[in-house]
Amino acid sequence: MSTLPPQPSAPGADRPARGPDPDDPRIEAWRAFLEAHARVTRRLDEELRAEHELSLAEYDALLQLARAPGRRLRMSVLADRVILSRSGVTRLIDRLAADGLVGREPCPSDARGAEAILTPAGRSRLAAASRTHLRGIERHFLTALSQADVETIGRVLGGVATQACAGAVSGEDRAASDCEPGEPRRRA
Amino acid sequence: MSTLPPQPSAPGADRPARGPDPDDPRIEAWRAFLEAHARVTRRLDEELRAEHELSLAEYDALLQLARAPGRRLRMSVLADRVILSRSGVTRLIDRLAADGLVGREPCPSDARGAEAILTPAGRSRLAAASRTHLRGIERHFLTALSQADVETIGRVLGGVATQACAGAVSGEDRAASDCEPGEPRRRA
DNA sequence: CAAGATTGAACGGTCAATCTTT
DNA sequence: AAAGATTGACCGTTCAATCTTG
């Protein structure tokens, strides 16, 4: 393959610019968001693995279980909360169960279903890991933000999540409150 | 025993970083950030794949190449920009090259290095995909945000990214400017 | 048949080892 | 020896197919 015709490289000079402009500051906000996420989660994941042999996803699953009434959750509900596919969550629970951090039980009210239950070992592992994790969020995410910034982000990105959720290909999550009366969902 | 260690989580907690409370609104901001990212990127990736057979990472790589002077970039520089490991980028470029969207050339000034070069086919694929992508960012991310929110996010998350970068385990990456005098990095 | 969960295959990424060039 | 890129082995996730139960 030969290279392109010379096409002098004045940056930004030959942009097609149909539709939204790629250099729009609004788009840059999106890119800043993306990059911040990539860098911060990478750090948090590293720290969790190094200090507690837990991935961020595993930590998150333990946390969701800890918060659920009875410390148990149906697989599909858990999948929705940690934002993973069903099979993803099956395998995640496989790993955690192999470490004794969760147990599996058939759902009493619907024999098709299964529940994941946090074990005492899981609780204490979570408690230990949460110190690392919260410290990491503080250090890598929150310190760069003023109180007002944090407030804005919390308020505004909650809306973004639901916005992106509505109209998604895979339908609504009308799960929950089948096995458990359960807490209302956080945001969605 | 309802939740983890019983914390008297008094609302209106604006106390500075200390023993972090899991129910702290500051932590909730982090969780909103995480969830928004997961949902939005999933949508964008789906749309790009469905309409242009391109993953988000592939799109990003094409975009970085298109913006670079000469539409070419050293592998390691590209890895830094798309936030992937070196081997990750090698494989990404393998895929794009198999589709004829990029080419590979040895770096003229340093025979150890390789450069990825955007082909004409890559350019037009990118141009087509960018319509989908920018539309998606608009729909799934920006619409939920006021102009002021967008500004806040852009300003503030740029800081977060560099914050998380500084002090990372793997040292500084001041690569670049060996083969190409190059454009200044966007967004440190 | 529809829905919940699991399994097998494949994908996309990382880490550690390797090869080449400086 | 150090640095850039690639390769091999492996890991975590998704998709499609399957099994089971409502």
Coordinates of N, CA and C (backbone and C1' of nucleotides) in Angstrom, one line a residue, chain A residues 74-76 87 90-91 104 112 114, chain C residues 2-9 14:
Chain A
R74 N -30.9 -12.6 43.5 CA -31.1 -13.5 42.3 C -30.0 -13.2 41.3
M75 N -29.6 -14.1 40.6 CA -28.5 -14.0 39.6 C -28.8 -12.9 38.6
S76 N -30.0 -12.8 38.1 CA -30.4 -11.9 37.1 C -30.4 -10.5 37.7
S87 N -24.4 -14.6 31.8 CA -23.4 -15.6 31.9 C -22.2 -15.0 32.6
T90 N -22.8 -15.5 36.2 CA -22.7 -16.9 36.5 C -21.2 -17.2 36.8
R91 N -20.4 -16.7 35.9 CA -18.9 -17.1 36.1 C -18.3 -16.3 37.2
R104 N -24.3 -20.5 46.8 CA -25.4 -20.6 45.8 C -26.5 -21.3 46.4
R112 N -36.7 -22.2 39.0 CA -35.8 -21.9 37.9 C -34.6 -21.0 38.3
A114 N -31.8 -18.9 40.8 CA -30.8 -19.2 41.8 C -30.4 -17.9 42.5
Chain C
dA2 P -42.5 -18.0 23.0 O5' -42.3 -17.8 24.6 C5' -43.4 -17.1 25.3 C4' -42.9 -16.8 26.7 C3' -41.6 -16.0 26.7 O3' -41.7 -15.0 27.8 C1' -41.2 -18.0 27.8
dA3 P -40.5 -14.1 28.2 O5' -39.8 -14.9 29.4 C5' -40.6 -15.0 30.6 C4' -39.7 -15.6 31.7 C3' -38.3 -14.8 31.8 O3' -38.0 -14.7 33.2 C1' -37.9 -17.1 31.3
dG4 P -36.7 -14.0 33.7 O5' -35.9 -15.2 34.2 C5' -36.2 -15.8 35.5 C4' -35.2 -16.8 35.9 C3' -33.8 -16.2 36.0 O3' -33.2 -16.6 37.2 C1' -33.8 -18.1 34.5
dA5 P -31.8 -16.1 37.6 O5' -30.9 -17.3 37.0 C5' -31.0 -18.6 37.6 C4' -30.1 -19.6 36.8 C3' -28.6 -19.2 36.8 O3' -28.0 -20.3 37.6 C1' -29.5 -20.0 34.7
dT6 P -26.3 -20.2 37.7 O5' -25.9 -21.1 36.4 C5' -26.4 -22.4 36.3 C4' -26.0 -23.0 35.0 C3' -24.5 -23.1 34.8 O3' -24.1 -24.4 34.6 C1' -25.6 -22.4 32.8
dT7 P -22.6 -24.9 34.4 O5' -22.4 -25.0 32.9 C5' -22.9 -26.1 32.1 C4' -22.6 -25.9 30.7 C3' -21.1 -25.8 30.3 O3' -20.8 -26.8 29.4 C1' -22.3 -24.1 29.3
dG8 P -19.3 -27.1 28.9 O5' -19.3 -26.4 27.5 C5' -20.2 -26.8 26.5 C4' -19.8 -26.2 25.1 C3' -18.3 -26.2 24.9 O3' -18.1 -26.4 23.5 C1' -19.1 -24.0 25.0
dA9 P -16.7 -26.3 22.8 O5' -16.7 -24.9 22.1 C5' -17.8 -24.6 21.2 C4' -17.7 -23.2 20.6 C3' -16.3 -22.9 20.1 O3' -16.4 -22.2 18.9 C1' -17.0 -21.3 21.7
dT14 P -5.0 -4.1 27.6 O5' -4.4 -5.3 28.6 C5' -5.0 -5.5 29.8 C4' -4.3 -6.6 30.6 C3' -2.8 -6.3 30.8 O3' -2.5 -6.4 32.2 C1' -3.1 -8.4 29.8

